[in-house]
Coordinates of C-alpha atoms in Angstrom, one line a residue:
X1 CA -58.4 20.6 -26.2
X2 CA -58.9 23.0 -23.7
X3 CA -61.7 25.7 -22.6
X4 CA -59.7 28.3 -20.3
X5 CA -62.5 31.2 -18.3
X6 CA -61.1 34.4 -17.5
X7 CA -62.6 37.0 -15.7
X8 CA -62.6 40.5 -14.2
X9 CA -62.9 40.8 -10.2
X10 CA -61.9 44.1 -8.2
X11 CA -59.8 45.1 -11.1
X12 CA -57.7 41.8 -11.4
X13 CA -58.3 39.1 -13.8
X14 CA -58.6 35.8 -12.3
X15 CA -60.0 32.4 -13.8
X16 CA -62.3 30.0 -13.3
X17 CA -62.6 26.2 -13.4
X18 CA -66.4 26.6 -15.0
X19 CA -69.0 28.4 -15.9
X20 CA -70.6 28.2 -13.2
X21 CA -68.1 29.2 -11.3
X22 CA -68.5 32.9 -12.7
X23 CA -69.7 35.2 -10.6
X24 CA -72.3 37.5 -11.3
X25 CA -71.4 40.5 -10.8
X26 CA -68.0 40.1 -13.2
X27 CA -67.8 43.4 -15.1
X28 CA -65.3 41.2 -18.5
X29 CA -65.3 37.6 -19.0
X30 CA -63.2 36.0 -21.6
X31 CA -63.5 32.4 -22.7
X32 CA -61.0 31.2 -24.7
X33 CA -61.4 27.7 -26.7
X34 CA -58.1 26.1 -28.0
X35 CA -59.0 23.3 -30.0
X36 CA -62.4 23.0 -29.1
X37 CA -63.7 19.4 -28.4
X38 CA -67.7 18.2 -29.3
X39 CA -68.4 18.8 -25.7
X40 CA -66.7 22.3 -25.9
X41 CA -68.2 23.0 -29.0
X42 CA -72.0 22.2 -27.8
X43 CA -71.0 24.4 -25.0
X44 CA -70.1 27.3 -26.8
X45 CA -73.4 26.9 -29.6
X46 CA -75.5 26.5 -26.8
X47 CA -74.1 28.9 -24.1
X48 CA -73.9 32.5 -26.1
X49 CA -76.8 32.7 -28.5
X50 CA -75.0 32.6 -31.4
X51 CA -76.5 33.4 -35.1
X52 CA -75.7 29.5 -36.5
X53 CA -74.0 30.7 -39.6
X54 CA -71.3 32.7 -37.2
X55 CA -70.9 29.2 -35.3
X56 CA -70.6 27.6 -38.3
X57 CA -67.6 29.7 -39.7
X58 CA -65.9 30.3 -36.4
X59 CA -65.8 25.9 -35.7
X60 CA -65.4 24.9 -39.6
X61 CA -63.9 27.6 -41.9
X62 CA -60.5 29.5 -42.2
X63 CA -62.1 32.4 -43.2
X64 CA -59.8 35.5 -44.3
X65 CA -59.4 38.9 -42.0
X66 CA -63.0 40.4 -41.5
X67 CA -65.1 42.1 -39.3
X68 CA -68.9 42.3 -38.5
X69 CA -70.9 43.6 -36.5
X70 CA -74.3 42.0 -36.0
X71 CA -77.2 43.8 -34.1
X72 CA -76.0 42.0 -30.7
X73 CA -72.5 40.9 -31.1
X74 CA -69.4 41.2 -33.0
X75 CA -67.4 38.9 -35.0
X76 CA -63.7 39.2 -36.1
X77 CA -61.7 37.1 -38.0
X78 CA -57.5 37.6 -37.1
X79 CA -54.9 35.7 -39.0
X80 CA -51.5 35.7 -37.1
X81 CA -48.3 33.9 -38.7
X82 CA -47.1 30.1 -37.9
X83 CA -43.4 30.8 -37.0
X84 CA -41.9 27.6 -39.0
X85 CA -44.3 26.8 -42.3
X86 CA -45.1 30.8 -42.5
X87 CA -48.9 29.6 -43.1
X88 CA -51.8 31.9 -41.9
X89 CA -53.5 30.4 -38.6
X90 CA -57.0 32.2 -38.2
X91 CA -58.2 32.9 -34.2
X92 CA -61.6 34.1 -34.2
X93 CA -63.1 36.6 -32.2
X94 CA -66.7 37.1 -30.6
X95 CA -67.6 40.2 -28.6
X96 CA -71.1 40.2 -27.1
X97 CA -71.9 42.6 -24.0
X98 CA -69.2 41.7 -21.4
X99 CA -68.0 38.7 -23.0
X100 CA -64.7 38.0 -25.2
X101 CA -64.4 34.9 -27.1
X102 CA -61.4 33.5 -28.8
X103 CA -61.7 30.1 -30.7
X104 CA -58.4 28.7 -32.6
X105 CA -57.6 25.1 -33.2
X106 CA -55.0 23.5 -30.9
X107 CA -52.5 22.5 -33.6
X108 CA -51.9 26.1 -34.0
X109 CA -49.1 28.3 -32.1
X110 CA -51.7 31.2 -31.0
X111 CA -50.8 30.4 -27.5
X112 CA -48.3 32.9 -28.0
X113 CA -50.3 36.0 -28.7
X114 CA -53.3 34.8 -26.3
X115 CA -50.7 33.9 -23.3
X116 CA -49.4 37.1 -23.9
X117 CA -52.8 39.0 -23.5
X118 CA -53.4 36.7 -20.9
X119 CA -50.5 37.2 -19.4
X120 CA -50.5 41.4 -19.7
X121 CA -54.4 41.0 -18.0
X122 CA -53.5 39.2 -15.1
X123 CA -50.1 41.6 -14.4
X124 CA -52.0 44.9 -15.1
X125 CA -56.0 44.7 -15.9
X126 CA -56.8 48.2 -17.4
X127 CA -59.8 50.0 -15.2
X128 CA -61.8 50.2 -18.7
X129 CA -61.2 46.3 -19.9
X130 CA -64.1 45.8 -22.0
X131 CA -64.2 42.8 -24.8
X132 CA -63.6 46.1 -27.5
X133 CA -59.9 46.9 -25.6
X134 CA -59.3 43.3 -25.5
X135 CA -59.8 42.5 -29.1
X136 CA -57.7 45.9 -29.8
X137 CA -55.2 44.2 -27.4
X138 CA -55.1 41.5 -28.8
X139 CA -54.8 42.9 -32.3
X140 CA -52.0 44.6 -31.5
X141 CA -50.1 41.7 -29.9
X142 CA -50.3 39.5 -33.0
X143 CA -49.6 42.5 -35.0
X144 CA -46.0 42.9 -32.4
X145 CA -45.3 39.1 -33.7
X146 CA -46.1 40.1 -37.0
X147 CA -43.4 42.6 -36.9
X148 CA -40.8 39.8 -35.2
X149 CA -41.1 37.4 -38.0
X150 CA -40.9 40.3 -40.5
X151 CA -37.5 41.3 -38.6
X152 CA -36.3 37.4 -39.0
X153 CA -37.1 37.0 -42.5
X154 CA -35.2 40.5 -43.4
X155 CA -32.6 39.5 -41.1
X156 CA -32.3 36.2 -43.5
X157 CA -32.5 37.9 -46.4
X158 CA -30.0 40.2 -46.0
X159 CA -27.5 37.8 -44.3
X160 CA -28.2 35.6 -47.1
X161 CA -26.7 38.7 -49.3
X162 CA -23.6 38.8 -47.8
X163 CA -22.8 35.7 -47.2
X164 CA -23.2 34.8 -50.9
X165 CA -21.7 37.9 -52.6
X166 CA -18.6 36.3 -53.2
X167 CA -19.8 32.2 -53.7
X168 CA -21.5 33.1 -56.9
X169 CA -20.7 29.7 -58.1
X170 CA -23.1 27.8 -55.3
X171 CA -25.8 26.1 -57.5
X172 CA -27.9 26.5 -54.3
X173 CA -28.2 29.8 -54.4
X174 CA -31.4 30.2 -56.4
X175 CA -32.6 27.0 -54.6
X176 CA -32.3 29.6 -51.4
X177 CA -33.2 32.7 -52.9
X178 CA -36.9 31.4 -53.8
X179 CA -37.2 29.5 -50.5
X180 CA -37.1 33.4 -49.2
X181 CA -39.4 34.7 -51.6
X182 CA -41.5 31.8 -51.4
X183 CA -41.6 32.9 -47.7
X184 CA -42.2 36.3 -48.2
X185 CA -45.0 35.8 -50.6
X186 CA -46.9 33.7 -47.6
X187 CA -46.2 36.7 -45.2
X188 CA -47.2 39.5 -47.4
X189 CA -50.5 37.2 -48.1
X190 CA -51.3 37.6 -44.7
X191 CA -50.1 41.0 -44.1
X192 CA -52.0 42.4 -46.3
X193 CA -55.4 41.0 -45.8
X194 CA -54.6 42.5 -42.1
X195 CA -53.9 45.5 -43.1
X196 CA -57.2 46.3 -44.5
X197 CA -59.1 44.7 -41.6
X198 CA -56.9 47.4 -39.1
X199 CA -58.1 50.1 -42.1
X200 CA -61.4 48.8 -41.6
X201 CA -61.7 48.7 -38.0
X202 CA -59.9 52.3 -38.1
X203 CA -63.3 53.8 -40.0
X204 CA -65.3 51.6 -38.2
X205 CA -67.3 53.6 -35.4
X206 CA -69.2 51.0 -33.6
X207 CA -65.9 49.2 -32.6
X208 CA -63.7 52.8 -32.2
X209 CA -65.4 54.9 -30.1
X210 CA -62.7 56.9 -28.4
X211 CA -60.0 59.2 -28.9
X212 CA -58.1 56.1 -27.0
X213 CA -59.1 53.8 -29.3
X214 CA -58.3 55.9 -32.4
X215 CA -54.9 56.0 -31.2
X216 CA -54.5 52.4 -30.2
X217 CA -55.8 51.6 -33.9
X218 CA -53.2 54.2 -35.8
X219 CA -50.2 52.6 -33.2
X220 CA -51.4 49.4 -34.9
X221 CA -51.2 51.1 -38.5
X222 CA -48.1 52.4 -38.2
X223 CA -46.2 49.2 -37.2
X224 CA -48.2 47.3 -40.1
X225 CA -46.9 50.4 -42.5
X226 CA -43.6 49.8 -41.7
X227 CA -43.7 45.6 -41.9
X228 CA -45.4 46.2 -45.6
X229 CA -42.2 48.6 -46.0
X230 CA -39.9 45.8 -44.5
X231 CA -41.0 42.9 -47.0
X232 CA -41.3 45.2 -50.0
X233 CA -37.5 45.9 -49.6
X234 CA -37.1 42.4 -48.5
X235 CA -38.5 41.4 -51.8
X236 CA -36.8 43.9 -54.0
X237 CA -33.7 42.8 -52.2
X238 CA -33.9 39.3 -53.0
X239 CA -35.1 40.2 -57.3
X240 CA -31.5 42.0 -57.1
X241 CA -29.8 38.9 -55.6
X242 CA -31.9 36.8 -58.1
X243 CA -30.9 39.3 -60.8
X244 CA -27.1 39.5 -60.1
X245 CA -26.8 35.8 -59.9
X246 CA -28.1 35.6 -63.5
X247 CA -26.1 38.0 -65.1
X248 CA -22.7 36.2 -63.6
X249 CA -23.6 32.8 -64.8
X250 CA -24.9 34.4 -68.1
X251 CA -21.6 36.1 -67.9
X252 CA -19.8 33.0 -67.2
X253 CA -21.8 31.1 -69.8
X254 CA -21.1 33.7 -72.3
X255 CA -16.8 33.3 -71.7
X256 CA -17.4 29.8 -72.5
X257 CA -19.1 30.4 -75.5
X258 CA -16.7 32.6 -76.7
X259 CA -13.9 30.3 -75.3
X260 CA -15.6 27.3 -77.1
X261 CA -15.9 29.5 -80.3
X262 CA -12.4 31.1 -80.3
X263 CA -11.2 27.4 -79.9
X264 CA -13.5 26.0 -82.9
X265 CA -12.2 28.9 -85.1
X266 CA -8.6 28.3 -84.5
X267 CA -8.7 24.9 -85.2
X268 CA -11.2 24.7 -88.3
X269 CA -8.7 25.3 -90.6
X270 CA -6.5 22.8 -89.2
X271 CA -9.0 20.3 -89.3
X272 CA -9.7 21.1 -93.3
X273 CA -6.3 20.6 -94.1
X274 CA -6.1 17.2 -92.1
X275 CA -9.4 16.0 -93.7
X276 CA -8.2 17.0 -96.7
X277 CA -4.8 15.5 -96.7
X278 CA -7.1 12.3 -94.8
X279 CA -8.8 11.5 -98.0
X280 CA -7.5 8.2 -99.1
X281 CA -6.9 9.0 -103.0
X282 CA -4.5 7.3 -105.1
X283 CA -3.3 10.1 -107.0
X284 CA -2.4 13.0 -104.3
X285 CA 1.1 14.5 -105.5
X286 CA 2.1 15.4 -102.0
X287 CA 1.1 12.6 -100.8
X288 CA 5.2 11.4 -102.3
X289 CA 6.8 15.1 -101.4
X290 CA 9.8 14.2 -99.3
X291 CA 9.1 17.4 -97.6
X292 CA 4.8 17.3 -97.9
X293 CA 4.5 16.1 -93.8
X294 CA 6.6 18.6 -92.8
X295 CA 5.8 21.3 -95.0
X296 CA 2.0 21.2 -93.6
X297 CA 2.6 20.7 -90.5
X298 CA 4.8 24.4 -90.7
X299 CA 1.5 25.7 -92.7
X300 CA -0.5 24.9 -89.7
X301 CA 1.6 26.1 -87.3
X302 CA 1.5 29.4 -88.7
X303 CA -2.3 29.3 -89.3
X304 CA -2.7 29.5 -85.8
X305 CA -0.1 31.4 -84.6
X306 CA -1.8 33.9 -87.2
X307 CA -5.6 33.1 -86.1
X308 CA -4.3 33.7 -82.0
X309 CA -2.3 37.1 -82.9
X310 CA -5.7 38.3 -85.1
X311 CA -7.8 37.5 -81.9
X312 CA -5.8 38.7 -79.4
X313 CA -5.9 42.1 -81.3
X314 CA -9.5 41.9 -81.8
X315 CA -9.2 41.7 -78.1
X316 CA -11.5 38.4 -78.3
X317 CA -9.7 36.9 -75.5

């Protein structure tokens, strides 16, 4: 639980230990609550003149990618991607004068993308930082981790490929293959919802009103074209893997059907004669032949000698 204050002073970011602590004359403030406790929470109803439905969905819901704009403030919704579960974890966004608000729960890992922003801020604080740039900013860094995990999963996905081209026999190999897609399907639900916010925002004006911003918000497009790109062939990768893997074993499963068949054939005749000769009958002529064993036992022999010669030219084995 954690409320961190950031603000803009002689073109540096620095923070502060409480609100009150703000001076007046600071040109960007961000707060940033992570995990927000009841104390935090009161604080950040109370503090920002909020509409209460906005509070309501930023503290309690895990909305999907949106964006409005409301006659004194703006509210975003960004979803960036937990690195281990591949689950959506939403950071909302508030933008109301000078002020930039992010609230995310604390279980989540969007320290990374805020500790980056953070981080840029403090090292280089652009001379028009307004809470606009910084949600921009910010956009684009979760986008940058978007594209990282993207990478990874290909990366997987195409290892996974060759490492398996030649261990067809692994029963674990399907087990693995919709482990991958299962992950890609999470990822391309959040992609995609993303991807129309950025489209959004991009024919938005209120929120892009310079040629700057334009270009910030197609640099942002371009990199979510190509992660859309990266999954789809991701995923048509892993339907050929899928699809190969099936046709071997149905190959394999064929052989021993035919196997199985060619053996059945061979020896149905066989089997005739021995039930045949099995039936306990009194009056069975051969039954007294001097020669009747081992004249049927030579019949057999060449009924399959015959039957395996036929096949083989058949080419059925």
């Amino acid at each position: 639980m954690a409320l961190s204050i950031m603000y803009q002073h002689e073109n540096k970011l620095e923070r502060a230990a409480t609100i009150e602590d703000l001076p007046k004359d600071a040109s960007f403030i961000w707060f940033d609550f992570e995990g927000a406790d009841e104390e935090e929470s009161a604080l950040f109803k109370q503090h920002f003149n909020i509409n209460g439905l906005t509070i309501e969905d930023v503290i309690h819901s895990n909305s999907r990618p949106k964006y409005k704009n409301y006659s004194d403030y703006e509210y975003l919704v960004y979803q960036k991607i937990e690195p281990d579960t591949f689950e959506a974890e939403t950071i909302n966004v508030l933008l109301k004068d000078n002020v930039f608000i992010t609230y995310h729960a604390e279980d989540i890992e969007a320290t990374d993308e805020i500790d980056a922003l953070a981080k840029e801020l403090e090292e280089k604080t652009p001379d028009n930082l307004t809470p606009r740039v910084a949600a921009m900013m910010l956009l684009d860094k979760i986008v940058d981790f978007y594209t990282e995990t993207v990478e990874t999963i290909e990366s997987k996905v195409i290892s996974f490929e060759k490492r398996h081209a030649k261990d067809k026999h692994q029963h674990t190999i399907m087990d693995d293959i919709f482990d991958l897609r299962s992950k890609l399907i999470r990822i391309k639900g959040i992609i995609i919802p993303m991807s129309e916010l950025v489209d959004e925002l991009e024919r938005n004006k209120p929120l892009i009103q310079t040629d700057d911003d334009r270009h910030y918000i197609h640099h942002i497009q371009d990199h979510m074209i190509k992660q859309k790109n990266l999954i789809r062939n991701a995923q048509e990768l892993t339907d050929e893997i899928r699809s190969n893997y099936e046709s071997y074993n149905n190959y394999k499963m064929n052989r021993v059907m035919q196997i199985l068949t060619l053996v059945s054939t061979v020896f149905l005749p066989l089997t005739l004669i021995a039930g045949i000769y099995g039936m306990n009958f009194e009056y069975m002529p051969e039954l007294k032949w001097k020669y009747g064993y081992f004249t049927v036992l030579i019949v057999m022999a060449v009924m399959l000698v015959v039957s395996l010669v036929y096949f083989k030219k058949k080419k059925w084995y």
